[in-house]
């Protein structure tokens, strides 16, 4: 037994104890965890505690502030703690393995109900299971070789319809290729995808499946999207990490001078922001001399053009790593309608939180304008909240200088199609 308030105070002191790592969730790094696995001896956040509840033989959870704690359990927590337990269960996590972060699965409050809103729940669940249930990363565990070739079936969305059909996928890591076949025993692949141009990101809400994965690659001057899923969470996460392993292998060969720590963030990426906006096309009428209201003086290089085309609703995806804004007619389109390369402020790229004078939106009134060295792009957002989020995202990209990898891509990206 124990004194409730005394043990609660001891636990709160443990959360802040120096050198323990207890101030951050042991599984995702969220600050100020309020829960603990008293069978493992770690402090975790609310989201991760929900995953731990699924395997009570390995982990049992309590609230630090609300539940009663026996003296013996508090002693157990004192002698373990996050850093000590992580050293045991995360002794050899491969560099390519995606470790979910706090932002990957959050809860948002709407009225009095809490709803899970982020897309990477399956990644967090499989990360926790891999550590404690399967014990894949322990120093004294069995040797796990890096993923190489992989073959299996995934459900893929048809390019011209909404049907998901089973397709055979083959990953050839050494050759740096991913292939998929429309026939189970087919010899000729439907597509051969270079790992060099591949990205993979979980898009569960967009795809409408908790295991939905979007695979993106460059085909000619366009971006091709494949939308796939697997019924089994472990299987789809294993595919994701196998693609990441192949990508890291390619990056090491392509950039041997860069340390691994600089290559890991380049393996795969999530979109900085996605959502619907309306945009107007490039057609225009006679030139005028009216400047953008936020410009200090008239911009004679880009005089305002009279709006001729109506605003059209489009789905936008901002790829901050490649500095591209892609837009589609629908979120699950196989190809983009167009893309905008985003340089830096130093190169003359700017974003403004309103519309140029004389331009009026269709249904939505919260506008923003992107100015590039070649033209202006005018958008309207469905709400002021969306407008603020897009502005913050664009400013984050434009304020950052181009990396050496960006500079290598500028020549082919700056002349991409804007339709």
Short mmCIF file of C-alpha atoms in Angstrom, two decimals:
data_model
loop_
_atom_site.label_atom_id
_atom_site.label_comp_id
_atom_site.label_asym_id
_atom_site.label_seq_id
_atom_site.Cartn_x
_atom_site.Cartn_y
_atom_site.Cartn_z
CA UNK A 1 0.00 0.00 0.00
CA UNK A 2 1.05 3.59 0.16
CA UNK A 3 0.06 7.16 0.78
CA UNK A 4 -1.81 8.46 -2.28
CA UNK A 5 -0.65 12.09 -2.19
CA UNK A 6 2.91 11.23 -1.18
CA UNK A 7 3.32 8.75 -4.04
CA UNK A 8 1.72 11.15 -6.49
CA UNK A 9 4.26 13.77 -5.45
CA UNK A 10 7.11 11.26 -5.89
CA UNK A 11 5.90 10.42 -9.41
CA UNK A 12 5.63 14.08 -10.38
CA UNK A 13 9.19 14.59 -9.13
CA UNK A 14 10.31 11.59 -11.19
CA UNK A 15 8.83 13.20 -14.30
CA UNK A 16 11.16 16.16 -13.86
CA UNK A 17 14.21 14.30 -12.54
CA UNK A 18 17.38 15.18 -14.44
CA UNK A 19 19.03 12.46 -16.47
CA UNK A 20 15.95 10.22 -16.66
CA UNK A 21 14.27 11.37 -19.87
CA UNK A 22 10.95 11.10 -18.05
CA UNK A 23 9.80 14.60 -19.07
CA UNK A 24 9.08 13.28 -22.57
CA UNK A 25 7.05 10.27 -23.69
CA UNK A 26 9.28 7.21 -24.00
CA UNK A 27 7.70 6.24 -27.32
CA UNK A 28 6.97 9.43 -29.28
CA UNK A 29 8.73 12.24 -27.40
CA UNK A 30 5.60 14.21 -26.46
CA UNK A 31 6.28 16.64 -23.63
CA UNK A 32 4.82 16.26 -20.14
CA UNK A 33 3.54 12.68 -20.22
CA UNK A 34 0.71 12.02 -17.78
CA UNK A 35 0.64 8.23 -18.01
CA UNK A 36 3.02 5.41 -17.24
CA UNK A 37 3.54 1.75 -18.01
CA UNK A 38 4.20 0.39 -14.53
CA UNK A 39 5.15 -3.01 -15.94
CA UNK A 40 7.89 -1.54 -18.17
CA UNK A 41 8.87 1.37 -15.92
CA UNK A 42 8.34 4.20 -18.43
CA UNK A 43 6.34 7.42 -18.62
CA UNK A 44 4.18 7.83 -21.74
CA UNK A 45 1.60 10.19 -23.25
CA UNK A 46 -2.14 9.62 -23.51
CA UNK A 47 -1.96 8.48 -27.16
CA UNK A 48 0.76 5.92 -26.55
CA UNK A 49 -0.99 4.65 -23.42
CA UNK A 50 -3.91 3.65 -25.67
CA UNK A 51 -1.60 1.42 -27.70
CA UNK A 52 -0.04 -0.10 -24.57
CA UNK A 53 -3.47 -1.16 -23.35
CA UNK A 54 -3.69 -3.53 -26.33
CA UNK A 55 -1.06 -5.94 -24.93
CA UNK A 56 -1.62 -6.22 -21.15
CA UNK A 57 0.70 -9.24 -20.89
CA UNK A 58 3.62 -6.93 -21.65
CA UNK A 59 2.51 -3.48 -20.51
CA UNK A 60 0.02 -2.15 -17.96
CA UNK A 61 -0.77 1.54 -17.65
CA UNK A 62 -1.86 3.98 -14.97
CA UNK A 63 -2.52 7.70 -14.86
CA UNK A 64 0.21 9.53 -12.94
CA UNK A 65 -2.25 12.02 -11.45
CA UNK A 66 -5.54 10.12 -11.19
CA UNK A 67 -4.74 6.52 -10.24
CA UNK A 68 -3.60 5.04 -6.94
CA UNK A 69 0.04 3.87 -6.81
CA UNK A 70 1.51 1.32 -4.37
CA UNK A 71 4.89 2.04 -2.81
CA UNK A 72 6.46 -0.96 -4.58
CA UNK A 73 5.36 0.25 -8.03
CA UNK A 74 6.71 3.74 -7.37
CA UNK A 75 10.01 2.15 -6.37
CA UNK A 76 10.01 0.16 -9.63
CA UNK A 77 9.46 3.37 -11.62
CA UNK A 78 12.28 5.03 -9.69
CA UNK A 79 14.75 2.28 -10.55
CA UNK A 80 13.84 2.26 -14.25
CA UNK A 81 12.71 5.37 -16.12
CA UNK A 82 12.62 6.29 -19.78
CA UNK A 83 16.30 6.51 -20.69
CA UNK A 84 17.20 3.26 -18.95
CA UNK A 85 14.37 1.32 -20.57
CA UNK A 86 14.96 2.89 -24.00
CA UNK A 87 18.60 1.80 -23.81
CA UNK A 88 17.33 -1.75 -23.47
CA UNK A 89 14.53 -1.83 -26.02
CA UNK A 90 16.00 0.63 -28.58
CA UNK A 91 19.59 -0.62 -28.50
CA UNK A 92 19.84 -1.12 -32.28
CA UNK A 93 17.10 0.63 -34.17
CA UNK A 94 18.15 0.81 -37.86
CA UNK A 95 18.79 4.29 -39.22
CA UNK A 96 16.10 3.86 -41.89
CA UNK A 97 13.37 2.82 -39.42
CA UNK A 98 10.75 5.52 -39.04
CA UNK A 99 10.30 6.48 -35.39
CA UNK A 100 6.96 8.30 -34.95
CA UNK A 101 6.99 11.70 -33.32
CA UNK A 102 4.44 13.38 -31.08
CA UNK A 103 2.93 15.32 -34.00
CA UNK A 104 2.25 12.12 -35.92
CA UNK A 105 -0.75 11.22 -33.79
CA UNK A 106 -2.48 13.91 -31.78
CA UNK A 107 -5.88 14.51 -30.31
CA UNK A 108 -7.86 17.65 -31.06
CA UNK A 109 -10.73 18.96 -29.00
CA UNK A 110 -14.02 19.63 -30.73
CA UNK A 111 -16.70 20.63 -28.22
CA UNK A 112 -16.36 18.13 -25.35
CA UNK A 113 -15.28 15.21 -27.53
CA UNK A 114 -11.76 14.25 -28.47
CA UNK A 115 -11.11 12.90 -31.93
CA UNK A 116 -8.05 11.25 -33.40
CA UNK A 117 -7.09 13.38 -36.37
CA UNK A 118 -3.60 12.57 -37.55
CA UNK A 119 -2.56 10.00 -40.08
CA UNK A 120 0.20 7.93 -38.53
CA UNK A 121 -1.59 5.89 -35.89
CA UNK A 122 -0.53 2.64 -37.58
CA UNK A 123 3.12 3.72 -37.51
CA UNK A 124 2.99 4.50 -33.81
CA UNK A 125 1.24 1.24 -32.98
CA UNK A 126 3.74 -0.87 -34.94
CA UNK A 127 6.69 1.03 -33.44
CA UNK A 128 5.49 0.27 -29.91
CA UNK A 129 4.73 -3.35 -30.75
CA UNK A 130 8.11 -3.78 -32.45
CA UNK A 131 9.88 -2.52 -29.32
CA UNK A 132 8.10 -4.26 -26.49
CA UNK A 133 6.03 -7.07 -27.99
CA UNK A 134 8.36 -8.38 -30.73
CA UNK A 135 11.53 -6.96 -29.10
CA UNK A 136 13.10 -6.32 -32.49
CA UNK A 137 15.70 -3.81 -31.35
CA UNK A 138 17.18 -5.33 -28.19
CA UNK A 139 20.96 -5.75 -28.10
CA UNK A 140 20.74 -9.42 -27.15
CA UNK A 141 17.93 -10.21 -29.58
CA UNK A 142 18.24 -12.08 -32.84
CA UNK A 143 20.19 -10.37 -35.60
CA UNK A 144 17.83 -8.62 -37.99
CA UNK A 145 19.31 -8.02 -41.42
CA UNK A 146 18.45 -4.84 -43.27
CA UNK A 147 15.48 -5.24 -45.61
CA UNK A 148 16.56 -6.11 -49.12
CA UNK A 149 14.30 -7.49 -51.82
CA UNK A 150 10.65 -7.74 -50.90
CA UNK A 151 7.65 -9.17 -52.67
CA UNK A 152 3.98 -9.24 -51.77
CA UNK A 153 0.48 -8.07 -52.53
CA UNK A 154 -1.02 -4.66 -51.83
CA UNK A 155 -4.44 -3.28 -52.65
CA UNK A 156 -3.92 -0.50 -55.21
CA UNK A 157 -6.44 2.12 -56.30
CA UNK A 158 -7.11 2.16 -60.03
CA UNK A 159 -5.91 5.22 -61.90
CA UNK A 160 -9.20 5.83 -63.70
CA UNK A 161 -11.67 4.56 -61.11
CA UNK A 162 -12.06 4.26 -57.36
CA UNK A 163 -11.64 0.47 -57.23
CA UNK A 164 -8.88 -1.05 -55.11
CA UNK A 165 -7.51 -4.20 -56.73
CA UNK A 166 -4.87 -6.61 -55.46
CA UNK A 167 -1.52 -6.06 -57.19
CA UNK A 168 1.83 -7.79 -56.82
CA UNK A 169 4.67 -5.48 -55.81
CA UNK A 170 8.37 -6.36 -56.03
CA UNK A 171 11.12 -4.28 -54.42
CA UNK A 172 14.64 -4.81 -55.75
CA UNK A 173 16.76 -2.87 -53.28
CA UNK A 174 20.15 -3.45 -54.87
CA UNK A 175 18.89 -2.41 -58.30
CA UNK A 176 17.01 0.51 -56.75
CA UNK A 177 13.69 -0.43 -58.36
CA UNK A 178 10.09 -0.98 -57.31
CA UNK A 179 7.82 -2.84 -59.73
CA UNK A 180 4.18 -3.74 -59.68
CA UNK A 181 2.21 -6.20 -61.76
CA UNK A 182 -1.47 -6.28 -62.69
CA UNK A 183 -1.42 -10.08 -63.07
CA UNK A 184 -0.44 -12.33 -60.18
CA UNK A 185 2.04 -14.36 -62.22
CA UNK A 186 2.68 -11.74 -64.86
CA UNK A 187 6.17 -11.35 -66.32
CA UNK A 188 5.87 -7.79 -67.56
CA UNK A 189 5.45 -5.12 -64.86
CA UNK A 190 2.84 -2.42 -65.23
CA UNK A 191 5.36 0.10 -63.90
CA UNK A 192 9.04 0.18 -63.01
CA UNK A 193 9.75 2.89 -60.44
CA UNK A 194 13.21 4.23 -59.60
CA UNK A 195 13.94 4.48 -55.89
CA UNK A 196 15.81 7.67 -56.77
CA UNK A 197 12.56 9.58 -57.31
CA UNK A 198 10.31 7.71 -54.88
CA UNK A 199 8.56 8.98 -51.79
CA UNK A 200 6.14 7.18 -49.46
CA UNK A 201 3.84 8.80 -46.93
CA UNK A 202 0.91 7.49 -44.92
CA UNK A 203 -2.29 9.27 -46.00
CA UNK A 204 -4.95 7.34 -44.12
CA UNK A 205 -7.63 10.04 -44.06
CA UNK A 206 -7.26 10.86 -47.75
CA UNK A 207 -7.26 7.21 -48.84
CA UNK A 208 -10.00 6.29 -46.38
CA UNK A 209 -8.12 3.35 -44.85
CA UNK A 210 -6.19 3.21 -41.54
CA UNK A 211 -3.29 1.55 -43.39
CA UNK A 212 -3.37 3.79 -46.47
CA UNK A 213 0.01 4.58 -48.03
CA UNK A 214 0.70 7.04 -50.86
CA UNK A 215 3.69 6.19 -53.07
CA UNK A 216 4.85 9.06 -55.25
CA UNK A 217 7.40 9.12 -58.03
CA UNK A 218 8.38 11.27 -60.97
CA UNK A 219 7.27 10.20 -64.43
CA UNK A 220 8.52 12.44 -67.22
CA UNK A 221 7.73 15.98 -66.04
CA UNK A 222 4.82 14.91 -63.83
CA UNK A 223 4.32 13.41 -60.40
CA UNK A 224 2.58 10.01 -60.33
CA UNK A 225 0.66 8.95 -57.22
CA UNK A 226 -0.10 5.36 -56.25
CA UNK A 227 -2.57 4.80 -53.41
CA UNK A 228 -2.23 1.42 -51.69
CA UNK A 229 -3.07 -0.35 -48.44
CA UNK A 230 -2.78 -3.73 -46.74
CA UNK A 231 -5.23 -5.25 -44.28
CA UNK A 232 -2.41 -5.98 -41.83
CA UNK A 233 -0.79 -3.03 -40.05
CA UNK A 234 2.57 -4.76 -39.60
CA UNK A 235 2.71 -5.66 -43.30
CA UNK A 236 2.14 -2.11 -44.56
CA UNK A 237 4.65 -0.66 -42.07
CA UNK A 238 7.20 -3.32 -43.08
CA UNK A 239 6.71 -2.24 -46.71
CA UNK A 240 7.14 1.39 -45.71
CA UNK A 241 10.39 0.71 -43.87
CA UNK A 242 11.66 -1.53 -46.68
CA UNK A 243 11.18 1.38 -49.09
CA UNK A 244 12.97 3.65 -46.62
CA UNK A 245 15.87 1.20 -46.38
CA UNK A 246 16.19 1.13 -50.16
CA UNK A 247 16.03 4.92 -50.29
CA UNK A 248 18.79 5.28 -47.68
CA UNK A 249 20.94 2.83 -49.64
CA UNK A 250 20.47 4.95 -52.77
CA UNK A 251 21.22 8.22 -50.93
CA UNK A 252 24.45 6.81 -49.51
CA UNK A 253 25.62 5.90 -53.00
CA UNK A 254 24.46 9.17 -54.55
CA UNK A 255 25.93 11.42 -51.82
CA UNK A 256 28.89 9.54 -50.30
CA UNK A 257 30.33 12.76 -48.89
CA UNK A 258 27.31 13.40 -46.64
CA UNK A 259 27.05 11.80 -43.18
CA UNK A 260 24.18 9.43 -42.54
CA UNK A 261 22.60 11.87 -40.09
CA UNK A 262 22.05 14.35 -42.95
CA UNK A 263 20.64 11.72 -45.29
CA UNK A 264 18.05 10.23 -42.92
CA UNK A 265 15.69 13.26 -43.08
CA UNK A 266 15.73 12.96 -46.88
CA UNK A 267 14.56 9.33 -47.03
CA UNK A 268 10.83 10.02 -47.06
CA UNK A 269 8.74 13.05 -46.19
CA UNK A 270 5.21 14.11 -45.35
CA UNK A 271 3.51 17.05 -46.98
CA UNK A 272 3.87 20.24 -44.96
CA UNK A 273 0.22 21.05 -45.67
CA UNK A 274 -2.63 19.74 -47.83
CA UNK A 275 -6.15 20.95 -48.50
CA UNK A 276 -8.56 22.62 -50.86
CA UNK A 277 -8.10 26.14 -52.18
CA UNK A 278 -9.47 27.93 -55.20
CA UNK A 279 -7.12 29.32 -57.84
CA UNK A 280 -7.57 31.42 -60.92
CA UNK A 281 -5.81 30.63 -64.17
CA UNK A 282 -3.13 32.65 -65.99
CA UNK A 283 -5.39 34.10 -68.70
CA UNK A 284 -5.73 37.84 -68.39
CA UNK A 285 -6.92 40.98 -70.05
CA UNK A 286 -5.19 44.31 -70.68
CA UNK A 287 -2.33 45.39 -68.45
CA UNK A 288 -2.95 47.87 -65.65
CA UNK A 289 -0.51 49.64 -63.37
CA UNK A 290 -2.21 48.90 -60.05
CA UNK A 291 0.25 47.30 -57.58
CA UNK A 292 -0.42 44.57 -55.08
CA UNK A 293 -1.72 46.29 -51.91
CA UNK A 294 1.15 44.90 -49.83
CA UNK A 295 3.90 46.06 -52.20
CA UNK A 296 5.51 49.35 -51.24
CA UNK A 297 5.47 50.64 -54.82
CA UNK A 298 4.01 49.58 -58.15
CA UNK A 299 5.65 46.47 -59.50
CA UNK A 300 6.32 47.30 -63.14
CA UNK A 301 7.83 43.89 -63.79
CA UNK A 302 4.54 42.23 -62.83
CA UNK A 303 1.75 44.69 -63.61
CA UNK A 304 -1.68 43.58 -62.51
CA UNK A 305 -3.71 41.74 -65.12
CA UNK A 306 -7.46 41.86 -65.32
CA UNK A 307 -9.00 38.59 -64.20
CA UNK A 308 -10.55 36.63 -67.06
CA UNK A 309 -10.71 33.07 -65.69
CA UNK A 310 -12.98 32.07 -62.80
CA UNK A 311 -11.62 30.62 -59.59
CA UNK A 312 -11.65 26.82 -59.59
CA UNK A 313 -11.53 24.51 -56.59
CA UNK A 314 -8.37 22.40 -56.47
CA UNK A 315 -6.63 20.09 -54.01
CA UNK A 316 -3.16 21.34 -53.04
CA UNK A 317 -0.19 19.53 -51.51
CA UNK A 318 2.90 21.42 -50.33
CA UNK A 319 6.15 19.43 -50.57
CA UNK A 320 8.56 21.52 -48.51
CA UNK A 321 11.60 19.33 -49.16
CA UNK A 322 11.37 19.69 -52.93
CA UNK A 323 9.84 23.16 -52.58
CA UNK A 324 6.88 22.36 -54.79
CA UNK A 325 3.20 23.21 -54.53
CA UNK A 326 1.25 20.53 -56.41
CA UNK A 327 -2.40 20.91 -57.32
CA UNK A 328 -5.00 18.38 -58.40
CA UNK A 329 -8.63 18.35 -59.38
CA UNK A 330 -9.30 15.73 -56.69
CA UNK A 331 -7.21 14.50 -53.72
CA UNK A 332 -6.82 10.96 -55.15
CA UNK A 333 -5.86 11.90 -58.70
CA UNK A 334 -3.01 9.90 -60.21
CA UNK A 335 -1.34 12.97 -61.76
CA UNK A 336 -1.18 16.62 -60.80
CA UNK A 337 -2.72 19.35 -62.94
CA UNK A 338 0.27 21.56 -62.31
CA UNK A 339 2.99 22.53 -59.87
CA UNK A 340 4.65 25.68 -58.63
CA UNK A 341 8.32 25.77 -57.70
CA UNK A 342 8.95 27.82 -54.55
CA UNK A 343 12.34 29.44 -54.27
CA UNK A 344 13.41 31.64 -51.38
CA UNK A 345 12.72 35.22 -50.32
CA UNK A 346 16.27 36.07 -51.36
CA UNK A 347 15.38 35.05 -54.91
CA UNK A 348 12.32 37.27 -55.03
CA UNK A 349 9.63 34.78 -54.00
CA UNK A 350 7.00 36.31 -51.70
CA UNK A 351 3.60 35.47 -50.25
CA UNK A 352 0.92 38.00 -49.26
CA UNK A 353 -2.16 37.46 -47.13
CA UNK A 354 -4.68 39.00 -49.46
CA UNK A 355 -5.69 39.29 -53.13
CA UNK A 356 -4.31 41.77 -55.65
CA UNK A 357 -6.48 44.82 -56.16
CA UNK A 358 -9.23 44.17 -58.65
CA UNK A 359 -9.28 40.39 -58.09
CA UNK A 360 -12.29 38.82 -56.39
CA UNK A 361 -12.72 35.23 -55.30
CA UNK A 362 -15.66 33.02 -56.18
CA UNK A 363 -17.15 31.45 -53.04
CA UNK A 364 -14.21 31.96 -50.68
CA UNK A 365 -12.94 35.39 -49.73
CA UNK A 366 -9.83 34.69 -47.57
CA UNK A 367 -7.13 35.16 -50.18
CA UNK A 368 -3.38 34.90 -50.57
CA UNK A 369 -0.96 35.67 -53.37
CA UNK A 370 2.36 34.04 -54.22
CA UNK A 371 4.78 36.14 -56.27
CA UNK A 372 7.53 34.32 -58.19
CA UNK A 373 10.10 35.71 -60.66
CA UNK A 374 7.83 34.46 -63.48
CA UNK A 375 4.24 35.28 -62.44
CA UNK A 376 1.73 35.66 -59.65
CA UNK A 377 -0.44 32.86 -58.27
CA UNK A 378 -3.69 33.89 -56.65
CA UNK A 379 -5.64 31.64 -54.27
CA UNK A 380 -8.64 31.79 -51.95
CA UNK A 381 -9.08 29.63 -48.85
CA UNK A 382 -12.28 28.18 -47.35
CA UNK A 383 -11.69 29.95 -44.01
CA UNK A 384 -9.42 32.45 -42.31
CA UNK A 385 -7.98 29.59 -40.25
CA UNK A 386 -6.96 27.76 -43.44
CA UNK A 387 -5.56 31.00 -44.82
CA UNK A 388 -3.35 31.45 -41.74
CA UNK A 389 -2.12 27.84 -41.92
CA UNK A 390 -1.24 28.14 -45.61
CA UNK A 391 0.51 31.46 -45.03
CA UNK A 392 2.59 29.99 -42.20
CA UNK A 393 3.52 27.00 -44.35
CA UNK A 394 4.49 29.10 -47.38
CA UNK A 395 6.50 31.49 -45.22
CA UNK A 396 8.34 28.58 -43.65
CA UNK A 397 9.42 27.36 -47.09
CA UNK A 398 10.21 30.76 -48.60
CA UNK A 399 12.22 31.92 -45.58
CA UNK A 400 14.56 28.92 -45.74
CA UNK A 401 17.51 29.03 -48.13
CA UNK A 402 17.81 26.45 -50.88
CA UNK A 403 19.87 23.43 -49.90
CA UNK A 404 22.56 21.97 -52.20
CA UNK A 405 20.06 19.29 -53.20
CA UNK A 406 17.46 21.97 -54.02
CA UNK A 407 20.00 23.76 -56.19
CA UNK A 408 20.63 20.57 -58.14
CA UNK A 409 16.92 20.31 -58.85
CA UNK A 410 16.21 23.97 -59.64
CA UNK A 411 17.02 23.69 -63.34
CA UNK A 412 14.36 21.05 -63.92
CA UNK A 413 11.84 22.28 -61.34
CA UNK A 414 11.75 26.00 -62.16
CA UNK A 415 10.53 25.31 -65.69
CA UNK A 416 7.83 22.79 -64.68
CA UNK A 417 4.34 23.03 -66.11
CA UNK A 418 1.86 25.55 -64.60
CA UNK A 419 -1.57 24.71 -65.91
#
